[in-house]
């Protein structure tokens, strides 16, 4: 097999792996975490703009966490960090990576 073909095969494999979201020990946290599933359902049905935004997978204190960048009906607060159980947690905003989007309903 040529080097070019090998590199092509490796890059296609890594893209497939990136499509899987492994968080909180789950293969599909959006479906398997009730609080996150409910939030995404609200966002999908929203016509007010309160639930327009993006959910990112982050790490806080070496644990999976979700940064929800949506007003979520508050009208003022634009974002919060939540642990796997759906509890709001403290975080350092300067450490946000915003590089692993797990959900977005933005155009």
XYZ file of N, CA and C in Angstrom:
321
model
N 0.860 -1.174 0.000
C 0.000 0.000 0.000
C 0.901 1.230 0.000
N 0.558 2.206 -0.798
C 1.382 3.412 -0.874
C 1.217 4.254 0.384
N 2.171 5.129 0.630
C 2.111 6.017 1.801
C 0.904 6.922 1.703
N 0.612 7.430 0.523
C -0.537 8.312 0.335
C -1.838 7.590 0.662
N -1.986 6.362 0.210
C -3.193 5.584 0.507
C -3.312 5.309 1.995
N -2.183 5.023 2.655
C -2.194 4.778 4.098
C -2.623 6.015 4.860
N -2.077 7.174 4.480
C -2.447 8.425 5.149
C -3.914 8.747 4.931
N -4.404 8.492 3.738
C -5.814 8.733 3.440
C -6.706 7.853 4.308
N -6.334 6.590 4.466
C -7.091 5.664 5.293
C -7.075 6.106 6.750
N -5.933 6.511 7.261
C -5.835 6.971 8.640
C -6.668 8.218 8.880
N -6.645 9.160 7.950
C -7.414 10.384 8.161
C -8.909 10.105 8.117
N -9.348 9.161 7.287
C -10.770 8.854 7.264
C -11.195 8.162 8.554
N -10.319 7.363 9.144
C -10.641 6.721 10.415
C -10.765 7.753 11.520
N -9.869 8.713 11.566
C -9.921 9.696 12.647
C -11.160 10.567 12.524
N -11.628 10.829 11.311
C -12.855 11.607 11.156
C -14.035 10.839 11.719
N -14.086 9.536 11.502
C -15.170 8.727 12.037
C -15.156 8.761 13.559
N -13.982 8.684 14.170
C -13.887 8.712 15.620
C -14.338 10.048 16.183
N -14.033 11.154 15.489
C -14.434 12.472 15.954
C -15.945 12.627 15.956
N -16.650 11.894 15.106
C -18.100 12.011 15.024
C -18.765 11.453 16.282
N -18.109 10.523 16.963
C -18.642 9.963 18.195
C -18.357 10.907 19.343
N -19.375 11.188 20.129
C -19.176 12.011 21.315
C -19.207 11.090 22.517
N -18.092 10.945 23.167
C -18.017 10.160 24.387
C -17.886 11.142 25.540
N -18.892 11.182 26.386
C -18.875 12.102 27.521
C -19.613 11.470 28.680
N -19.123 11.695 29.857
C -19.758 11.177 31.071
C -19.886 9.655 31.023
N -18.978 9.012 30.308
C -19.010 7.562 30.186
C -20.086 7.051 29.244
N -20.660 7.946 28.441
C -21.755 7.585 27.542
C -21.376 7.842 26.093
N -21.888 7.017 25.214
C -21.612 7.176 23.790
C -22.420 8.323 23.189
N -23.628 8.561 23.677
C -24.496 9.611 23.143
C -25.136 10.381 24.298
N -24.394 11.311 24.896
C -24.910 12.008 26.078
C -26.188 12.796 25.809
N -26.397 13.261 24.594
C -27.620 14.018 24.299
C -28.854 13.130 24.445
N -28.737 11.890 24.093
C -29.869 10.968 24.232
C -29.905 10.305 25.607
N -28.739 10.102 26.209
C -28.679 9.294 27.423
C -28.731 10.086 28.730
N -28.486 11.388 28.676
C -28.617 12.225 29.871
C -29.951 12.961 29.784
N -30.878 12.639 30.687
C -32.229 13.196 30.604
C -32.247 14.719 30.549
N -31.488 15.372 31.415
C -31.515 16.839 31.453
C -31.012 17.438 30.145
N -30.000 16.825 29.547
C -29.439 17.326 28.294
C -30.397 17.047 27.126
N -31.025 15.887 27.149
C -32.009 15.537 26.135
C -33.183 16.521 26.163
N -33.667 16.840 27.363
C -34.777 17.787 27.499
C -34.383 19.178 27.013
N -33.174 19.606 27.317
C -32.697 20.908 26.871
C -32.630 20.976 25.349
N -32.107 19.943 24.721
C -32.006 19.906 23.261
C -33.397 19.874 22.626
N -34.332 19.140 23.230
C -35.704 19.122 22.708
C -36.321 20.515 22.770
N -36.108 21.241 23.888
C -36.605 22.615 24.005
C -35.969 23.496 22.937
N -34.668 23.331 22.744
C -33.957 24.141 21.758
C -34.464 23.861 20.347
N -34.721 22.600 20.038
C -35.214 22.237 18.709
C -36.600 22.829 18.438
N -37.411 22.951 19.479
C -38.782 23.443 19.317
C -38.894 24.955 19.527
N -37.855 25.610 19.971
C -37.908 27.020 20.353
C -38.164 27.946 19.172
N -39.075 28.869 19.370
C -39.328 29.915 18.377
C -39.112 31.307 18.972
N -38.721 31.365 20.250
C -38.550 32.649 20.939
C -37.131 33.187 20.832
N -36.175 32.314 20.575
C -34.772 32.720 20.548
C -34.058 32.471 21.864
N -34.809 32.130 22.921
C -34.197 31.878 24.233
C -33.320 30.633 24.237
N -33.631 29.687 23.371
C -32.879 28.434 23.334
C -32.077 28.279 22.050
N -31.777 29.391 21.378
C -30.889 29.342 20.224
C -29.468 29.395 20.736
N -28.633 28.526 20.242
C -27.243 28.555 20.669
C -26.531 27.250 20.432
N -25.513 27.051 21.254
C -24.602 25.932 21.063
C -24.268 25.298 22.403
N -24.065 23.990 22.387
C -23.615 23.254 23.574
C -22.262 22.648 23.234
N -21.293 22.914 24.096
C -19.922 22.434 23.906
C -19.575 21.420 24.988
N -18.782 20.443 24.634
C -18.199 19.526 25.606
C -16.883 20.132 26.065
N -16.731 20.291 27.363
C -15.534 20.879 27.960
C -15.009 19.951 29.050
N -13.891 20.312 29.633
C -13.332 19.598 30.793
C -13.160 20.614 31.914
N -13.678 20.298 33.087
C -13.526 21.135 34.273
C -13.023 20.233 35.387
N -11.887 20.573 35.939
C -11.265 19.757 36.997
C -11.139 18.299 36.565
N -10.709 18.094 35.332
C -10.506 16.765 34.752
C -11.773 15.924 34.671
N -12.923 16.577 34.607
C -14.199 15.874 34.442
C -14.943 16.478 33.261
N -15.753 15.656 32.601
C -16.575 16.156 31.503
C -17.580 17.167 32.027
N -17.815 18.183 31.227
C -18.799 19.211 31.545
C -19.340 19.771 30.239
N -20.476 20.447 30.331
C -21.127 20.986 29.147
C -21.292 22.490 29.312
N -20.747 23.240 28.366
C -20.951 24.681 28.353
C -22.124 24.952 27.438
N -23.201 25.465 28.027
C -24.425 25.744 27.286
C -24.453 27.241 27.010
N -24.289 27.592 25.757
C -24.261 28.993 25.354
C -25.633 29.362 24.776
N -26.588 29.517 25.703
C -27.973 29.871 25.376
C -28.518 30.701 26.530
N -29.470 31.569 26.259
C -30.085 32.360 27.326
C -30.995 31.487 28.200
N -31.541 30.435 27.652
C -32.407 29.475 28.346
C -33.545 30.152 29.105
N -34.152 31.152 28.489
C -35.324 31.790 29.076
C -35.028 32.888 30.067
N -33.762 33.066 30.445
C -33.440 34.071 31.461
C -33.476 35.479 30.876
N -33.209 35.584 29.593
C -33.183 36.883 28.956
C -31.903 37.654 29.212
N -31.097 37.220 30.149
C -29.890 37.978 30.467
C -28.642 37.104 30.495
N -28.712 35.971 31.164
C -27.533 35.119 31.313
C -27.336 34.316 30.035
N -26.175 34.469 29.445
C -25.902 33.782 28.183
C -24.852 32.720 28.394
N -25.230 31.630 29.003
C -24.305 30.522 29.131
C -24.106 30.071 30.558
N -23.787 28.811 30.674
C -23.500 28.218 31.961
C -22.812 26.891 31.760
N -22.080 26.466 32.778
C -21.369 25.195 32.734
C -22.118 24.214 33.620
N -22.313 22.995 33.102
C -23.069 21.970 33.814
C -22.278 20.671 33.844
N -22.369 19.976 34.991
C -21.706 18.674 35.083
C -22.601 17.604 34.465
N -22.177 16.374 34.527
C -22.908 15.273 33.896
C -24.297 15.075 34.487
N -24.491 15.476 35.724
C -25.792 15.329 36.377
C -26.727 16.487 36.066
N -26.225 17.508 35.370
C -27.056 18.655 35.025
C -27.019 19.772 36.047
N -26.105 19.681 37.008
C -25.959 20.731 38.018
C -25.033 21.823 37.501
N -25.425 23.073 37.722
C -24.581 24.190 37.313
C -23.331 24.201 38.184
N -22.182 24.388 37.544
C -20.918 24.371 38.273
C -20.117 25.633 37.971
N -19.223 25.963 38.879
C -18.336 27.104 38.694
C -17.235 26.728 37.711
N -16.782 27.711 36.953
C -15.698 27.468 36.007
C -14.994 28.781 35.720
N -13.814 28.661 35.184
C -13.022 29.820 34.796
C -13.268 30.084 33.311
N -14.010 31.154 32.969
C -14.334 31.418 31.569
C -13.111 31.538 30.655
N -11.987 31.922 31.208
C -10.786 32.061 30.375
C -10.243 30.706 29.924
N -10.729 29.622 30.532
C -10.250 28.283 30.176
C -11.165 27.557 29.187
N -12.237 28.230 28.754
C -13.128 27.622 27.767
C -12.380 27.399 26.459
N -12.575 26.223 25.894
C -11.949 25.921 24.604
C -12.934 26.104 23.454
N -14.198 25.741 23.685
C -15.238 25.819 22.655
C -14.804 25.133 21.355
N -14.179 23.987 21.480
C -13.700 23.289 20.288
C -14.439 21.972 20.014
N -15.326 21.557 20.923
C -16.083 20.317 20.702
C -17.574 20.607 20.805
N -18.165 20.954 19.678
C -19.594 21.237 19.635
C -20.341 19.901 19.620
N -21.292 19.763 20.550
C -22.109 18.553 20.536
C -23.539 18.848 20.075
N -23.904 20.144 20.068
C -25.230 20.533 19.584
C -25.200 22.015 19.221
N -25.881 22.348 18.147
C -26.092 23.745 17.785
C -27.336 23.841 16.916
N -28.134 24.861 17.153
C -29.281 25.111 16.292
C -29.149 26.487 15.629
N -27.932 26.981 15.579
C -27.680 28.254 14.913
C -27.579 28.027 13.407
N -28.066 28.984 12.643
C -27.984 28.832 11.180
C -26.548 28.898 10.678
